CSV table of C-alpha atoms in Angstrom, one decimal:
chain,number,residue,atom,x,y,z
A,1,UNK,CA,0.0,-0.1,0.0
A,2,UNK,CA,1.6,3.1,-0.8
A,3,UNK,CA,2.0,6.0,1.4
A,4,UNK,CA,0.4,9.3,0.7
A,5,UNK,CA,1.5,12.9,2.4
A,6,UNK,CA,-1.5,15.3,2.2
A,7,UNK,CA,-1.2,18.5,2.6
A,8,UNK,CA,-4.1,20.6,3.5
A,9,UNK,CA,-5.3,17.8,4.9
A,10,UNK,CA,-8.4,19.7,6.9
A,11,UNK,CA,-9.6,21.3,3.5
A,12,UNK,CA,-12.6,20.3,1.9
A,13,UNK,CA,-11.2,18.3,-1.1
A,14,UNK,CA,-8.7,17.1,0.7
A,15,UNK,CA,-10.6,15.3,3.5
A,16,UNK,CA,-12.9,14.3,1.1
A,17,UNK,CA,-10.1,12.2,-0.8
A,18,UNK,CA,-8.9,11.0,2.5
A,19,UNK,CA,-12.2,9.7,3.4
A,20,UNK,CA,-13.7,7.9,0.1
A,21,UNK,CA,-10.2,6.2,0.0
A,22,UNK,CA,-8.8,5.7,3.4
A,23,UNK,CA,-8.3,1.8,2.7
A,24,UNK,CA,-6.7,2.6,-0.5
A,25,UNK,CA,-3.4,4.0,1.0
A,26,UNK,CA,-1.7,4.8,4.4
A,27,UNK,CA,-2.4,8.7,4.8
A,28,UNK,CA,-0.1,11.9,6.3
A,29,UNK,CA,-2.1,14.1,6.9
A,30,UNK,CA,-0.5,17.8,6.9
A,31,UNK,CA,-2.1,20.9,8.4
A,32,UNK,CA,-1.2,24.3,9.6
A,33,UNK,CA,-0.3,23.1,12.9
A,34,UNK,CA,2.6,20.9,11.4
A,35,UNK,CA,3.7,23.7,9.5
A,36,UNK,CA,2.5,27.1,8.2
A,37,UNK,CA,2.7,27.7,4.5
A,38,UNK,CA,4.0,31.2,5.2
A,39,UNK,CA,6.8,29.7,6.2
A,40,UNK,CA,8.6,28.0,3.5
A,41,UNK,CA,11.6,26.6,5.6
A,42,UNK,CA,9.2,24.9,8.2
A,43,UNK,CA,7.3,23.5,5.3
A,44,UNK,CA,10.2,22.2,3.7
A,45,UNK,CA,11.6,21.0,7.1
A,46,UNK,CA,8.3,19.0,7.7
A,47,UNK,CA,8.0,17.6,4.4
A,48,UNK,CA,11.4,15.8,4.1
A,49,UNK,CA,11.0,14.4,7.4
A,50,UNK,CA,8.2,12.4,6.1
A,51,UNK,CA,8.7,8.7,4.6
A,52,UNK,CA,6.1,9.2,1.6
A,53,UNK,CA,5.2,7.8,-2.0
A,54,UNK,CA,3.1,10.4,-3.3
A,55,UNK,CA,2.7,14.0,-2.0
A,56,UNK,CA,-0.8,15.4,-2.8
A,57,UNK,CA,-0.4,19.2,-2.2
A,58,UNK,CA,-3.8,21.0,-2.1
A,59,UNK,CA,-2.8,23.3,0.7
A,60,UNK,CA,-3.0,27.2,-0.7
A,61,UNK,CA,-4.4,30.4,-0.2
A,62,UNK,CA,-7.0,30.8,-3.0
A,63,UNK,CA,-8.6,33.8,-1.7
A,64,UNK,CA,-8.4,36.6,-4.4
A,65,UNK,CA,-8.8,39.6,-2.4
A,66,UNK,CA,-6.2,38.3,0.0
A,67,UNK,CA,-3.2,37.2,-2.8
A,68,UNK,CA,-4.3,40.7,-4.5
A,69,UNK,CA,-3.7,43.2,-1.3
A,70,UNK,CA,-0.5,41.0,-0.2
A,71,UNK,CA,1.5,39.6,-3.4
A,72,UNK,CA,4.1,39.0,-1.4
A,73,UNK,CA,2.4,36.7,1.6
A,74,UNK,CA,0.5,35.1,-1.5
A,75,UNK,CA,3.8,34.0,-3.2
A,76,UNK,CA,5.4,32.5,0.1
A,77,UNK,CA,2.2,30.6,0.4
A,78,UNK,CA,1.2,29.1,-3.2
A,79,UNK,CA,4.9,29.5,-4.7
A,80,UNK,CA,7.5,29.5,-2.2
A,81,UNK,CA,6.2,26.4,-0.1
A,82,UNK,CA,5.6,24.6,-3.0
A,83,UNK,CA,8.9,25.1,-4.2
A,84,UNK,CA,10.1,23.6,-0.8
A,85,UNK,CA,7.6,20.5,-1.5
A,86,UNK,CA,8.9,20.0,-4.9
A,87,UNK,CA,12.3,20.0,-3.5
A,88,UNK,CA,11.6,17.4,-1.1
A,89,UNK,CA,9.9,15.3,-3.6
A,90,UNK,CA,12.9,15.1,-6.1
A,91,UNK,CA,15.3,14.4,-3.2
A,92,UNK,CA,12.7,11.5,-1.9
A,93,UNK,CA,12.3,10.5,-5.6
A,94,UNK,CA,8.6,10.9,-4.7
A,95,UNK,CA,5.5,11.5,-7.3
A,96,UNK,CA,3.7,15.1,-6.7
A,97,UNK,CA,-0.2,15.8,-7.4
A,98,UNK,CA,-0.6,19.3,-7.6
A,99,UNK,CA,-3.6,21.0,-7.2
A,100,UNK,CA,-3.8,23.8,-9.8
A,101,UNK,CA,-6.7,25.9,-11.0
A,102,UNK,CA,-8.9,27.3,-13.6
A,103,UNK,CA,-7.1,31.0,-12.8
A,104,UNK,CA,-4.1,30.3,-14.5
A,105,UNK,CA,-6.2,31.1,-17.8
A,106,UNK,CA,-7.5,34.6,-18.6
A,107,UNK,CA,-11.1,33.9,-18.7
A,108,UNK,CA,-11.9,37.3,-20.3
A,109,UNK,CA,-9.3,36.1,-23.7
A,110,UNK,CA,-9.6,32.8,-23.5
A,111,UNK,CA,-12.5,30.9,-24.7
A,112,UNK,CA,-13.8,27.5,-23.3
A,113,UNK,CA,-14.0,24.7,-23.3
A,114,UNK,CA,-10.0,25.1,-22.5
A,115,UNK,CA,-7.5,22.3,-23.1
A,116,UNK,CA,-4.4,21.5,-21.6
A,117,UNK,CA,-2.2,22.6,-24.1
A,118,UNK,CA,-3.5,26.2,-24.6
A,119,UNK,CA,-1.1,28.4,-23.0
A,120,UNK,CA,-2.0,29.9,-19.8
A,121,UNK,CA,-2.3,33.8,-19.2
A,122,UNK,CA,-4.0,34.8,-15.9
A,123,UNK,CA,-4.9,38.1,-14.7
A,124,UNK,CA,-5.2,37.3,-10.9
A,125,UNK,CA,-2.0,36.9,-8.5
A,126,UNK,CA,-3.8,33.6,-7.4
A,127,UNK,CA,-3.6,32.8,-11.1
A,128,UNK,CA,-0.5,33.7,-11.8
A,129,UNK,CA,1.3,31.5,-8.6
A,130,UNK,CA,-0.3,28.7,-10.1
A,131,UNK,CA,1.4,29.2,-13.5
A,132,UNK,CA,4.6,29.5,-11.4
A,133,UNK,CA,4.0,26.6,-9.6
A,134,UNK,CA,3.4,24.3,-12.8
A,135,UNK,CA,6.6,26.0,-14.5
A,136,UNK,CA,8.6,25.1,-11.7
A,137,UNK,CA,7.2,21.5,-11.8
A,138,UNK,CA,8.0,20.9,-15.3
A,139,UNK,CA,11.3,22.1,-14.8
A,140,UNK,CA,12.2,20.1,-11.7
A,141,UNK,CA,10.4,16.7,-11.4
A,142,UNK,CA,10.0,13.8,-14.0
A,143,UNK,CA,7.1,12.3,-12.1
A,144,UNK,CA,4.2,14.9,-11.5
A,145,UNK,CA,0.5,15.3,-12.1
A,146,UNK,CA,-1.0,18.7,-12.2
A,147,UNK,CA,-4.7,18.7,-12.0
A,148,UNK,CA,-6.7,21.9,-12.5
A,149,UNK,CA,-9.7,22.4,-11.0
A,150,UNK,CA,-13.0,23.8,-12.0
A,151,UNK,CA,-14.9,25.3,-9.6
A,152,UNK,CA,-15.9,22.6,-7.1
A,153,UNK,CA,-19.3,22.4,-5.2
A,154,UNK,CA,-20.8,19.7,-2.7
A,155,UNK,CA,-22.4,20.1,0.9
A,156,UNK,CA,-21.1,19.5,4.2
A,157,UNK,CA,-21.1,16.4,6.0
A,158,UNK,CA,-19.3,13.6,8.5
A,159,UNK,CA,-17.2,16.7,9.8
A,160,UNK,CA,-16.3,17.7,6.4
A,161,UNK,CA,-16.8,21.3,5.6
A,162,UNK,CA,-17.6,22.0,2.1
A,163,UNK,CA,-16.3,24.9,0.4
A,164,UNK,CA,-18.7,27.8,-1.1
A,165,UNK,CA,-20.4,26.6,-4.3
A,166,UNK,CA,-23.2,27.2,-6.6
A,167,UNK,CA,-25.4,24.7,-4.5
A,168,UNK,CA,-24.7,26.4,-1.1
A,169,UNK,CA,-25.1,29.9,-2.4
A,170,UNK,CA,-28.5,29.0,-3.9
A,171,UNK,CA,-29.5,27.4,-0.6
A,172,UNK,CA,-28.4,30.2,1.5
A,173,UNK,CA,-30.4,32.4,-0.4
A,174,UNK,CA,-33.4,30.4,-0.4
A,175,UNK,CA,-33.2,29.4,2.8
A,176,UNK,CA,-32.6,33.0,4.4
A,177,UNK,CA,-34.8,34.5,2.0
A,178,UNK,CA,-31.3,36.9,0.9
A,179,UNK,CA,-31.7,38.3,-2.3
A,180,UNK,CA,-28.2,37.2,-4.3
A,181,UNK,CA,-26.5,38.3,-7.3
A,182,UNK,CA,-25.6,35.6,-9.6
A,183,UNK,CA,-23.0,36.6,-12.5
A,184,UNK,CA,-24.7,36.0,-16.2
A,185,UNK,CA,-21.8,37.2,-18.2
A,186,UNK,CA,-19.9,34.2,-17.2
A,187,UNK,CA,-19.7,30.6,-17.8
A,188,UNK,CA,-18.1,27.8,-15.5
A,189,UNK,CA,-17.7,24.5,-14.7
A,190,UNK,CA,-19.1,23.2,-11.6
A,191,UNK,CA,-18.3,20.0,-10.3
A,192,UNK,CA,-19.3,17.4,-7.8
A,193,UNK,CA,-16.2,16.9,-5.5
A,194,UNK,CA,-17.5,13.3,-5.1
A,195,UNK,CA,-16.7,12.9,-8.5
A,196,UNK,CA,-12.6,13.3,-7.9
A,197,UNK,CA,-12.5,11.8,-4.4
A,198,UNK,CA,-14.5,8.5,-6.0
A,199,UNK,CA,-11.9,8.3,-8.9
A,200,UNK,CA,-8.7,9.6,-7.2
A,201,UNK,CA,-7.1,6.4,-7.3
A,202,UNK,CA,-7.3,6.3,-10.6
A,203,UNK,CA,-5.9,9.7,-11.4
A,204,UNK,CA,-3.0,9.0,-8.7
A,205,UNK,CA,-2.1,6.5,-11.2
A,206,UNK,CA,-2.4,8.6,-14.2
A,207,UNK,CA,1.1,9.3,-16.4
A,208,UNK,CA,2.9,12.9,-15.9
A,209,UNK,CA,1.0,15.2,-17.1
A,210,UNK,CA,-1.2,18.1,-16.7
A,211,UNK,CA,-5.3,17.4,-16.4
A,212,UNK,CA,-8.2,19.6,-16.4
A,213,UNK,CA,-10.8,18.1,-13.9
A,214,UNK,CA,-14.2,19.3,-14.5
A,215,UNK,CA,-18.0,18.2,-15.5
A,216,UNK,CA,-19.5,19.9,-18.8
A,217,UNK,CA,-21.2,22.8,-18.6
A,218,UNK,CA,-23.0,25.6,-20.9
A,219,UNK,CA,-25.0,27.8,-18.9
A,220,UNK,CA,-23.7,30.6,-17.4
A,221,UNK,CA,-23.5,31.1,-13.5
A,222,UNK,CA,-27.1,32.8,-13.1
A,223,UNK,CA,-28.8,29.8,-15.2
A,224,UNK,CA,-26.9,27.4,-13.5
A,225,UNK,CA,-28.3,29.1,-10.0
A,226,UNK,CA,-31.8,28.9,-11.6
A,227,UNK,CA,-31.6,25.2,-12.1
A,228,UNK,CA,-30.2,24.6,-9.1
A,229,UNK,CA,-33.3,26.3,-7.4
A,230,UNK,CA,-35.9,25.0,-9.8
A,231,UNK,CA,-34.5,21.2,-8.8
A,232,UNK,CA,-34.9,22.0,-5.2
A,233,UNK,CA,-38.4,23.0,-6.3
A,234,UNK,CA,-38.6,26.3,-4.7
A,235,UNK,CA,-41.8,28.4,-5.6
A,236,UNK,CA,-41.1,30.5,-8.8
A,237,UNK,CA,-42.1,33.5,-6.9
A,238,UNK,CA,-39.5,33.2,-4.7
A,239,UNK,CA,-36.9,32.0,-7.1
A,240,UNK,CA,-37.5,35.8,-9.1
A,241,UNK,CA,-37.0,37.5,-5.9
A,242,UNK,CA,-33.9,36.0,-4.2
A,243,UNK,CA,-31.9,34.7,-7.4
A,244,UNK,CA,-31.2,37.9,-8.9
A,245,UNK,CA,-29.2,38.2,-12.1
A,246,UNK,CA,-26.0,40.3,-12.0
A,247,UNK,CA,-25.8,41.9,-15.7
A,248,UNK,CA,-23.0,44.5,-14.9
A,249,UNK,CA,-20.5,42.1,-13.8
A,250,UNK,CA,-18.1,41.3,-16.2
A,251,UNK,CA,-20.4,43.5,-18.8
A,252,UNK,CA,-17.6,45.0,-20.8
A,253,UNK,CA,-16.4,41.4,-22.0
A,254,UNK,CA,-17.9,37.9,-21.4
A,255,UNK,CA,-15.9,35.6,-19.3
A,256,UNK,CA,-15.3,32.0,-20.1
A,257,UNK,CA,-13.4,29.7,-17.3
A,258,UNK,CA,-14.6,26.4,-18.8
A,259,UNK,CA,-12.3,23.5,-18.9
A,260,UNK,CA,-12.6,20.9,-21.6
A,261,UNK,CA,-12.1,17.2,-19.6
A,262,UNK,CA,-11.5,15.2,-22.5
A,263,UNK,CA,-8.4,14.3,-21.5
A,264,UNK,CA,-9.3,12.8,-18.3
A,265,UNK,CA,-11.9,11.1,-20.3
A,266,UNK,CA,-9.6,9.3,-22.5
A,267,UNK,CA,-8.3,7.5,-19.5
A,268,UNK,CA,-11.7,6.5,-18.5
A,269,UNK,CA,-12.0,9.1,-15.8
A,270,UNK,CA,-15.2,11.4,-16.3
A,271,UNK,CA,-17.2,13.8,-14.5
A,272,UNK,CA,-20.6,14.0,-16.4
A,273,UNK,CA,-22.6,17.3,-16.9
A,274,UNK,CA,-23.5,20.4,-14.7
A,275,UNK,CA,-27.1,19.0,-14.5
A,276,UNK,CA,-26.1,15.3,-13.3
A,277,UNK,CA,-23.4,17.0,-11.1
A,278,UNK,CA,-26.3,18.6,-9.5
A,279,UNK,CA,-28.9,15.7,-9.2
A,280,UNK,CA,-26.1,13.8,-7.7
A,281,UNK,CA,-25.6,16.2,-4.8
A,282,UNK,CA,-28.8,16.9,-4.4
A,283,UNK,CA,-30.0,13.3,-3.7
A,284,UNK,CA,-26.8,12.2,-2.0
A,285,UNK,CA,-28.5,14.9,0.9
A,286,UNK,CA,-32.0,14.3,0.5
A,287,UNK,CA,-33.2,17.2,-1.4
A,288,UNK,CA,-34.6,15.5,-4.3
């Protein structure tokens, strides 16, 4: 049985994947208590002391506002600590599975669905951080898998706290009667994290390379929100009052962050459609 060191072990994706694959691997869970990513030297010291076959590096600061306001701190967390992990993996001849993002692309210029071989061009500090990491991985490691995620979704369960997602945002608007704006000038893939967790073992065995993790979605974010609200069986009047179109955001240029996951499909790893993902989430949690 292989041993995986997982960073950001308390995060949604990491904790979900560990839970679904606890019998497939021996897990070493790294959290901020073990080493804070703002201290790349401490990260190297901790990782280099561990004995593992694979490092699944999920930890990062993806908060756009913080990255924009404090780019030096973001660089330490997202880039320099990743470089420390890459150094340790190289010394141990361990495989790296690195979590990247759709944000490596410029959604205002690129037209989706975007394939893996399209040249990254980020407009956010976070996206630029991830591009720098990807380049360093290609330079230093022969055995690495880079996973570029779309917007992952799900709901909290069994001590696993889900990140904000289209499903959670719609539910919060409807349950708390809080009118909420959803962007009309944007398309993104929104993928149920369960699909990634259930297929993680297959992903861990992929040939080295870059892969897009995303379902298919032709809806705008606003249209996606309407779909979720309707599948929840909400009153049309409530939907009209609470799920609101944001026509101003990105009005100057439509933003398209959709990823093409055909490469993974070639290995039998699939994520379905947005509609299928929503159905799965709502059924799993007893909402439909």
